[in-house]
Short mmCIF file of C-alpha atoms in Angstrom, two decimals:
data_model
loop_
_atom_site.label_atom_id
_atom_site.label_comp_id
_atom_site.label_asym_id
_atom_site.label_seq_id
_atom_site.Cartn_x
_atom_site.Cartn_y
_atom_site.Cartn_z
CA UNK A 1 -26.31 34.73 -47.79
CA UNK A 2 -23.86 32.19 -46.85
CA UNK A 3 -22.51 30.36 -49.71
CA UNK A 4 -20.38 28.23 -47.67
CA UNK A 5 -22.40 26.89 -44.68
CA UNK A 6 -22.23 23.44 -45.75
CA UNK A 7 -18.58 23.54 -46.40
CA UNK A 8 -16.01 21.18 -44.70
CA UNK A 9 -13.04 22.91 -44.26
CA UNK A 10 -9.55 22.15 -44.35
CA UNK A 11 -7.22 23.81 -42.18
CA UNK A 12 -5.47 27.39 -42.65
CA UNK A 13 -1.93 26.81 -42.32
CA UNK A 14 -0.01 29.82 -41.40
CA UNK A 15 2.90 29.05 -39.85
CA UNK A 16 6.90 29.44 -41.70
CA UNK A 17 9.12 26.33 -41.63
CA UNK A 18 12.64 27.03 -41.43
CA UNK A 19 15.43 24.66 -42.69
CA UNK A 20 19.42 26.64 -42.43
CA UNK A 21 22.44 25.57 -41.48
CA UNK A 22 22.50 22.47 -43.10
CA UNK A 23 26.23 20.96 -43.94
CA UNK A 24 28.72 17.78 -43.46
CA UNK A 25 32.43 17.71 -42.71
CA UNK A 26 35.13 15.67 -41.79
CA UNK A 27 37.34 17.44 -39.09
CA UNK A 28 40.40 16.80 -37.11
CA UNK A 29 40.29 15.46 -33.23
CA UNK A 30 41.39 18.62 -31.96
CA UNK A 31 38.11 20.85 -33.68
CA UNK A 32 35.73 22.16 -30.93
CA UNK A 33 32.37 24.49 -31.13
CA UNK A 34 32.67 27.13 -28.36
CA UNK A 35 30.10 28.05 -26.25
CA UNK A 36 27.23 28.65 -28.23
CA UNK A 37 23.48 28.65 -28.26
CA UNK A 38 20.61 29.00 -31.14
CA UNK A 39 16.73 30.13 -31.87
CA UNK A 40 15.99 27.64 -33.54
CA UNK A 41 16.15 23.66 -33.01
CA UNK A 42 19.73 21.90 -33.90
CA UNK A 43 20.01 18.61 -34.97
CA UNK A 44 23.79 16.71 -35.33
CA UNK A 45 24.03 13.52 -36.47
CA UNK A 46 27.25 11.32 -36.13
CA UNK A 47 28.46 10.15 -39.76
CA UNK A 48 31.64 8.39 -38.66
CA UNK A 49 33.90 8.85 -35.23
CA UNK A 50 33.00 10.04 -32.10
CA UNK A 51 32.24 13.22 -30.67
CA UNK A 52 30.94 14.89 -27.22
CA UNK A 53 27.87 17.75 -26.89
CA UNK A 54 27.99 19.30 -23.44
CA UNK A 55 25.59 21.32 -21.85
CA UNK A 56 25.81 22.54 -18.36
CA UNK A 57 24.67 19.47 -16.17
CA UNK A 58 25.09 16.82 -19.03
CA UNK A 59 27.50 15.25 -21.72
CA UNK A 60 26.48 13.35 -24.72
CA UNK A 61 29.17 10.56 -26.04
CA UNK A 62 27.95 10.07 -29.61
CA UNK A 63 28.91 7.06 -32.15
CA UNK A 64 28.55 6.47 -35.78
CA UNK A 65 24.79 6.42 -36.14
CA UNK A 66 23.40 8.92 -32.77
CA UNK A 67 22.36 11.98 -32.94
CA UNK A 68 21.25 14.53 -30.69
CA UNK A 69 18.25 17.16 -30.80
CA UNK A 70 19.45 20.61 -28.89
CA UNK A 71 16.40 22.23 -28.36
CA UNK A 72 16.26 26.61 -28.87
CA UNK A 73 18.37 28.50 -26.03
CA UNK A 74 20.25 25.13 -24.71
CA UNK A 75 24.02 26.44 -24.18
CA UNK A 76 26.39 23.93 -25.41
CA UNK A 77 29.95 23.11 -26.52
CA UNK A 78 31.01 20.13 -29.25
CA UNK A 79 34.18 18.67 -29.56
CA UNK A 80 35.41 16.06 -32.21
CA UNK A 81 37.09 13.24 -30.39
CA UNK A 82 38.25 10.87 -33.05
CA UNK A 83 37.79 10.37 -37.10
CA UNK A 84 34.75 12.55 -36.74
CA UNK A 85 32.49 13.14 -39.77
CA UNK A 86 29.11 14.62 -39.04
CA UNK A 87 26.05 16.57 -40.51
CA UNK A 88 24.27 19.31 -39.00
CA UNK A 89 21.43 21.30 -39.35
CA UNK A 90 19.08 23.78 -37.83
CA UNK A 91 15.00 23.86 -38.45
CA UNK A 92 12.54 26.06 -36.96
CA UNK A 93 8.32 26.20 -37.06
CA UNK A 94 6.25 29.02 -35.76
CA UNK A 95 3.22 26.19 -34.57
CA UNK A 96 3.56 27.03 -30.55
CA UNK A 97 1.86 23.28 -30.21
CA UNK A 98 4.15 21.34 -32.01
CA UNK A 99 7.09 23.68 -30.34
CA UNK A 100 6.37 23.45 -26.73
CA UNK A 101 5.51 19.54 -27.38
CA UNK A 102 8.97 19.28 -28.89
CA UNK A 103 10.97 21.10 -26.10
CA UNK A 104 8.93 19.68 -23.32
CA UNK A 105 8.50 15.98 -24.11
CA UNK A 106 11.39 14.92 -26.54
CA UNK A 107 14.90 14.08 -25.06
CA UNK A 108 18.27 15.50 -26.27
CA UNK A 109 20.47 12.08 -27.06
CA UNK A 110 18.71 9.68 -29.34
CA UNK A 111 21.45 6.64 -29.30
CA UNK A 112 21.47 3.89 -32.72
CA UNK A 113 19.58 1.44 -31.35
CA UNK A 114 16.42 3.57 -30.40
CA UNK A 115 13.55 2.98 -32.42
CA UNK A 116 13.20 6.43 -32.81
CA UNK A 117 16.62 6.82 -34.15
CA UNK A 118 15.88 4.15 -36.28
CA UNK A 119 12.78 5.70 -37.95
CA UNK A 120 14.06 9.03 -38.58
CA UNK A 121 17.81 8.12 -39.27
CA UNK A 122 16.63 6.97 -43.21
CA UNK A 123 15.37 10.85 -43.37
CA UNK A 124 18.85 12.34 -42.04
CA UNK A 125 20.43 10.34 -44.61
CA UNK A 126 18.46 11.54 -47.86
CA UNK A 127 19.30 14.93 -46.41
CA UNK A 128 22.74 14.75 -45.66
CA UNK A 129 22.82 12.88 -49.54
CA UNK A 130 21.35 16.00 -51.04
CA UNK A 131 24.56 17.89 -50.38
CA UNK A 132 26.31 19.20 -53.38
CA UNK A 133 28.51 21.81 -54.84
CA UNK A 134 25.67 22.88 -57.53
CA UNK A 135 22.71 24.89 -57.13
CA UNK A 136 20.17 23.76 -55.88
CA UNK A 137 16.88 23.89 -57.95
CA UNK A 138 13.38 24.90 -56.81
CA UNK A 139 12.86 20.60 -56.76
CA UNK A 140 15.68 20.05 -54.60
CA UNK A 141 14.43 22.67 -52.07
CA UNK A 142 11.01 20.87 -52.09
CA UNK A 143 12.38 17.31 -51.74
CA UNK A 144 14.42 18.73 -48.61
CA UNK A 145 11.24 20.30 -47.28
CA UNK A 146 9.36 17.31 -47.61
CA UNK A 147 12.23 15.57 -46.11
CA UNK A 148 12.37 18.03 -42.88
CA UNK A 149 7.90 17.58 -42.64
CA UNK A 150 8.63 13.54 -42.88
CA UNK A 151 11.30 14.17 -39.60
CA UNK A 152 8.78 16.15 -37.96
CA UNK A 153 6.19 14.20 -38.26
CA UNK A 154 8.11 11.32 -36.58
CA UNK A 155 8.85 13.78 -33.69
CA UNK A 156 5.36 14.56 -33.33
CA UNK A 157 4.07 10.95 -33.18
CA UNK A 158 6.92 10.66 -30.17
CA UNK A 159 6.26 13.35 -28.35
CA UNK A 160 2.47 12.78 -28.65
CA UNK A 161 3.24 9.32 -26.33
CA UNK A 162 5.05 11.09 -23.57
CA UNK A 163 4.15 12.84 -20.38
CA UNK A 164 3.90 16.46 -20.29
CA UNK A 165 7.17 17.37 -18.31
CA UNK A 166 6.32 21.23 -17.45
CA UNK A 167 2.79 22.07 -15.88
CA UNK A 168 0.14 22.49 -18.06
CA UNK A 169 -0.50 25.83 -16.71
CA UNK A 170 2.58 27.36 -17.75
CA UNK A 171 2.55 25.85 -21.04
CA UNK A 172 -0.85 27.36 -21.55
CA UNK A 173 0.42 30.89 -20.69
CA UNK A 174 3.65 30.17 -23.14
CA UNK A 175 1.59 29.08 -25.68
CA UNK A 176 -1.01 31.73 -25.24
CA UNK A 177 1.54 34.61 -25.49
CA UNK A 178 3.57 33.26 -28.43
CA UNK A 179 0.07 33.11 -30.57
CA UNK A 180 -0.81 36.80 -29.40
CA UNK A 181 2.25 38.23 -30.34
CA UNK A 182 1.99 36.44 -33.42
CA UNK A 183 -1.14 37.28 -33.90
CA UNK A 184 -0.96 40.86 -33.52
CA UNK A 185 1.99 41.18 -35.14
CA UNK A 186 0.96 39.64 -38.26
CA UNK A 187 -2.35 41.57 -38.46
CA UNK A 188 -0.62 44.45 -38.21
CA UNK A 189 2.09 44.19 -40.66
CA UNK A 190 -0.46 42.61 -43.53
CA UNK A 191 -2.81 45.45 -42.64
CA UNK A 192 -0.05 48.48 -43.33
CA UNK A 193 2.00 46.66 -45.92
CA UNK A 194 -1.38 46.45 -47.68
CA UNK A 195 -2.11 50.29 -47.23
CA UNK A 196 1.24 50.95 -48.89
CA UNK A 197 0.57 48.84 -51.44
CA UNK A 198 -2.59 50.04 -53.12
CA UNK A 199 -2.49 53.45 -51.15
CA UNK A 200 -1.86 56.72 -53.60
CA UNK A 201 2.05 57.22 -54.43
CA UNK A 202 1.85 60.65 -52.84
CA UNK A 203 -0.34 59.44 -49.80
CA UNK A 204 2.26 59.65 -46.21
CA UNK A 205 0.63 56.49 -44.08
CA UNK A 206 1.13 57.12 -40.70
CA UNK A 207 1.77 53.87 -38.99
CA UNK A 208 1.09 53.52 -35.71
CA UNK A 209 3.06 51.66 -32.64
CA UNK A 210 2.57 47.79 -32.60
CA UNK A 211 1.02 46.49 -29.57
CA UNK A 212 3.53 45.80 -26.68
CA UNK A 213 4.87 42.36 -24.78
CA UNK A 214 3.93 44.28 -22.22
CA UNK A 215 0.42 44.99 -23.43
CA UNK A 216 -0.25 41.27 -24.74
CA UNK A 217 0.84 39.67 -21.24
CA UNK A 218 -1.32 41.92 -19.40
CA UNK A 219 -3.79 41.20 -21.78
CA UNK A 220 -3.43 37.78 -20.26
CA UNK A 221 -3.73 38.11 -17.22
CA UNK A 222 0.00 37.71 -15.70
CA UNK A 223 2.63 39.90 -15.25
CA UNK A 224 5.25 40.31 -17.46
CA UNK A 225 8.28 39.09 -14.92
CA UNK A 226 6.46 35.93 -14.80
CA UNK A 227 5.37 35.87 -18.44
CA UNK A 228 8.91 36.04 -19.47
CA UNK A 229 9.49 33.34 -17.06
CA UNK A 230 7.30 31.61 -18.27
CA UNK A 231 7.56 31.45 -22.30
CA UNK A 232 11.56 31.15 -21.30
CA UNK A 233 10.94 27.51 -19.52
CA UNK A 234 8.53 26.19 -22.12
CA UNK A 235 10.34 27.80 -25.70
CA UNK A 236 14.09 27.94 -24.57
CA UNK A 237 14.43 31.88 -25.42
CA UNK A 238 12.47 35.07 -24.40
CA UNK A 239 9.17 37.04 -26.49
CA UNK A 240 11.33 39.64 -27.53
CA UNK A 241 13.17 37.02 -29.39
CA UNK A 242 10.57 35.54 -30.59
CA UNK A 243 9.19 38.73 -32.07
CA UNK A 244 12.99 39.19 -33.51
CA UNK A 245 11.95 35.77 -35.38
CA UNK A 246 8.54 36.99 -36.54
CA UNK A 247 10.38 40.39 -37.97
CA UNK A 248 13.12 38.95 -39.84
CA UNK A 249 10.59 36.16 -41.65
CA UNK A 250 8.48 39.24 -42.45
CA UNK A 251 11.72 41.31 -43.52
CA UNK A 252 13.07 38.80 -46.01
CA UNK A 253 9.72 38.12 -47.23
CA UNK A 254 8.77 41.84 -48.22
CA UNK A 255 12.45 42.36 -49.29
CA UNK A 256 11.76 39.87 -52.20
CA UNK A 257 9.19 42.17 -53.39
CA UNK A 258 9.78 45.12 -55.09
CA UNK A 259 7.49 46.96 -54.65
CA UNK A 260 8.01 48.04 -51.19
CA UNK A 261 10.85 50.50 -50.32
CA UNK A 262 13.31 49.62 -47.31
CA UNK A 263 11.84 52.67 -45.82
CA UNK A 264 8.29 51.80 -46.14
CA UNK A 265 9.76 48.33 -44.78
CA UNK A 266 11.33 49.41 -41.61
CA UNK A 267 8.36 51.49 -41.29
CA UNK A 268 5.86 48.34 -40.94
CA UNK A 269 8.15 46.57 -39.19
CA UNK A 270 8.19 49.33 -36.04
CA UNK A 271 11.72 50.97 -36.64
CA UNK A 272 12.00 54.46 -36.34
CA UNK A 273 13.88 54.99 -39.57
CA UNK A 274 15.98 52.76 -42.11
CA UNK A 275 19.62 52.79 -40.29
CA UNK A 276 18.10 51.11 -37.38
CA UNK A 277 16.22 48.61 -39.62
CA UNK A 278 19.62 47.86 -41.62
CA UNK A 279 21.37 47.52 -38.35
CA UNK A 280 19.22 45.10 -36.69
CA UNK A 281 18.73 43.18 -40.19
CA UNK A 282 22.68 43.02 -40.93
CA UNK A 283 22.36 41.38 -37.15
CA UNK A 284 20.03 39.04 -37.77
CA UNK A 285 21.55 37.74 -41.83
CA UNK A 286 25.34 39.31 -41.66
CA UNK A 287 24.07 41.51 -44.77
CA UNK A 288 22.81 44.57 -45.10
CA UNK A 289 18.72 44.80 -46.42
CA UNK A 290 19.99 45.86 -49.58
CA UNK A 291 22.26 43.70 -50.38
CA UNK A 292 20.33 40.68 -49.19
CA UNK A 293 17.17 42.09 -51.98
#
C-alpha cells in the first residue's frame, strides 16, 4: 500500500553550502597576494582604492564599487595599488548544475555600472556590514546564509541567459562524474557510520574499500585520462579534489558528534588508520581532528 501516491513532492535538497574566508581590510599600496589558487569560488569586492587581480592571460583594474568572481582552480595574484580597502570571501555548493553553470557561463570582472553588479552589490554590502569583533550568534549565521542564497540566486538568473561556453558533451561527463562520486561516497559513509552507530559496542565492522575514480569513470563510459580532463575544464580542479571536499564536509560533520570515535571516523572515511586521517585533516583545517571536536 502506497500511502503517498497522490503526493506532490517538494524537492530533497542535499547539497552543503559553504561560506569561509569572509573579512575586510584596509592595506598599504605596497600589499600583494602571491600566487595562489582555491577550491572553492572567491569573490573580492573593491570598498575604496584601486587594486589589480591577475591571472595568466588577463588583468583586472578594479575601482571603488567592482568586484571580481575567481572561479575554483583559477591561479592568480592581487596587488593593492592605492588607498585600497576591500572585502573578501570564499563560498562553495556541492549542486554540479549550478557549479558548472557558474564556471562556464559567468565572467570574472563585473565593473560598477553592470546591472549585475548593481543587483548583487546591495547583498555584498549587508555582508561586508555584518563584520564584527563579537560572536556571532546562530541568527547572524542565518542572516549571512540567507544573504550568500540571495547572491546566488542572482548568479543563477545570469548565467541561466548566457550561452553554454564548453560543449555540452563534456559538461555532461563533468557533471555525471561529480554526482557519482558523490553519490557513492555519501551512500557509503551514511551506510557504515550508521552500522557503528546502532551496531553492538563489542561488534569489529569491517568496512570495506570505497568505490574508485577509477571505477566510477569507467562506469561511465570514458577513460579516466580524459575524465580528469574533463571534470578539470568544466569545475576548475580535479575528482580527487573534489572527493577531498566531500571528506572533509563529512569529517567535520561526524566530528561534532560524539558519539563516533576518530578511529571509527577515519575508518568510514577510507584511511587506513587515525595518523593518516589526522594528517590529511590538519591539511585540510590547520588543526588536528581533535582539537578541531
Amino acid at each position: 500500500m502506497n500511502i503517498l501516491k497522490n503526493a506532490h513532492r517538494l524537492p530533497v535538497l542535499d547539497w552543503n553550502l559553504n561560506f569561509f574566508g569572509g573579512h575586510s581590510q584596509k592595506v598599504d599600496d605596497t600589499w600583494i597576494v602571491p600566487l595562489n589558487k582555491h577550491q572553492a569560488f572567491e569573490l573580492i569586492f573593491v570598498v575604496n582604492g584601486q587594486e589589480i587581480v591577475n591571472f595568466e592571460h588577463d588583468s583586472y583594474l578594479l575601482n571603488s564599487g567592482d568586484f571580481v568572481l575567481i572561479p575554483p582552480g583559477f591561479i592568480h595574484t592581487v596587488s593593492a595599488v592605492k588607498n585600497l580597502t576591500y572585502f573578501c570571501f570564499h563560498f562553495d555548493i556541492d549542486d554540479p548544475s549550478f557549479v558548472v553553470g557558474l564556471i562556464q557561463n559567468s565572467p570574472i570582472y563585473f565593473p560598477k555600472d553592470s546591472s549585475v553588479n548593481q543587483e548583487i552589490t546591495p547583498i555584498i554590502e549587508d555582508m561586508n556590514k555584518m563584520i564584527s569583533s563579537k560572536v556571532y550568534s546562530f541568527k547572524d549565521k542565518m542572516n549571512l546564509q540567507i544573504y550568500l542564497s540571495k547572491m546566488l540566486l542572482k548568479f543563477n538568473s545570469l548565467i541561466n541567459k548566457q550561452p553554454t561556453v564548453i560543449g555540452s558533451s563534456q559538461s555532461k561527463y563533468a557533471k555525471t562524474i561529480s554526482e557519482m562520486i558523490k553519490n557513492e561516497f555519501n551512500d557509503h559513509v551514511l551506510y557504515f557510520a550508521t552500522r557503528f552507530l546502532n551496531g553492538p559496542d563489542n561488534q569489529k565492522i569491517q568496512v570495506p574499500e570505497m568505490p574508485t575514480i577509477k571505477h566510477i569513470m569507467e562506469a561511465t563510459g570514458i577513460s579516466v585520462g580524459y575524465g580528469n580532463r574533463v571534470f578539470r575544464s568544466v569545475y576548475g580542479l580535479s575528482p580527487c579534489d573534489y572527493l577531498s571536499k566531500l571528506k572533509l564536509k563529512w569529517a567535520q560533520q561526524m566530528l561534532a558528534k560524539p558519539q563516533y570515535n576518530i578511529d571509527e571516523i577515519a575508518l568510514v572515511l577510507g584511511y587506513s588508520n587515525s595518523t593518516h586521517f589526522s594528517r590529511q585533516f590538519k591539511r585540510w583545517t590547520g588543526v588536528s581532528p581533535k582539537k578541531y571536536r
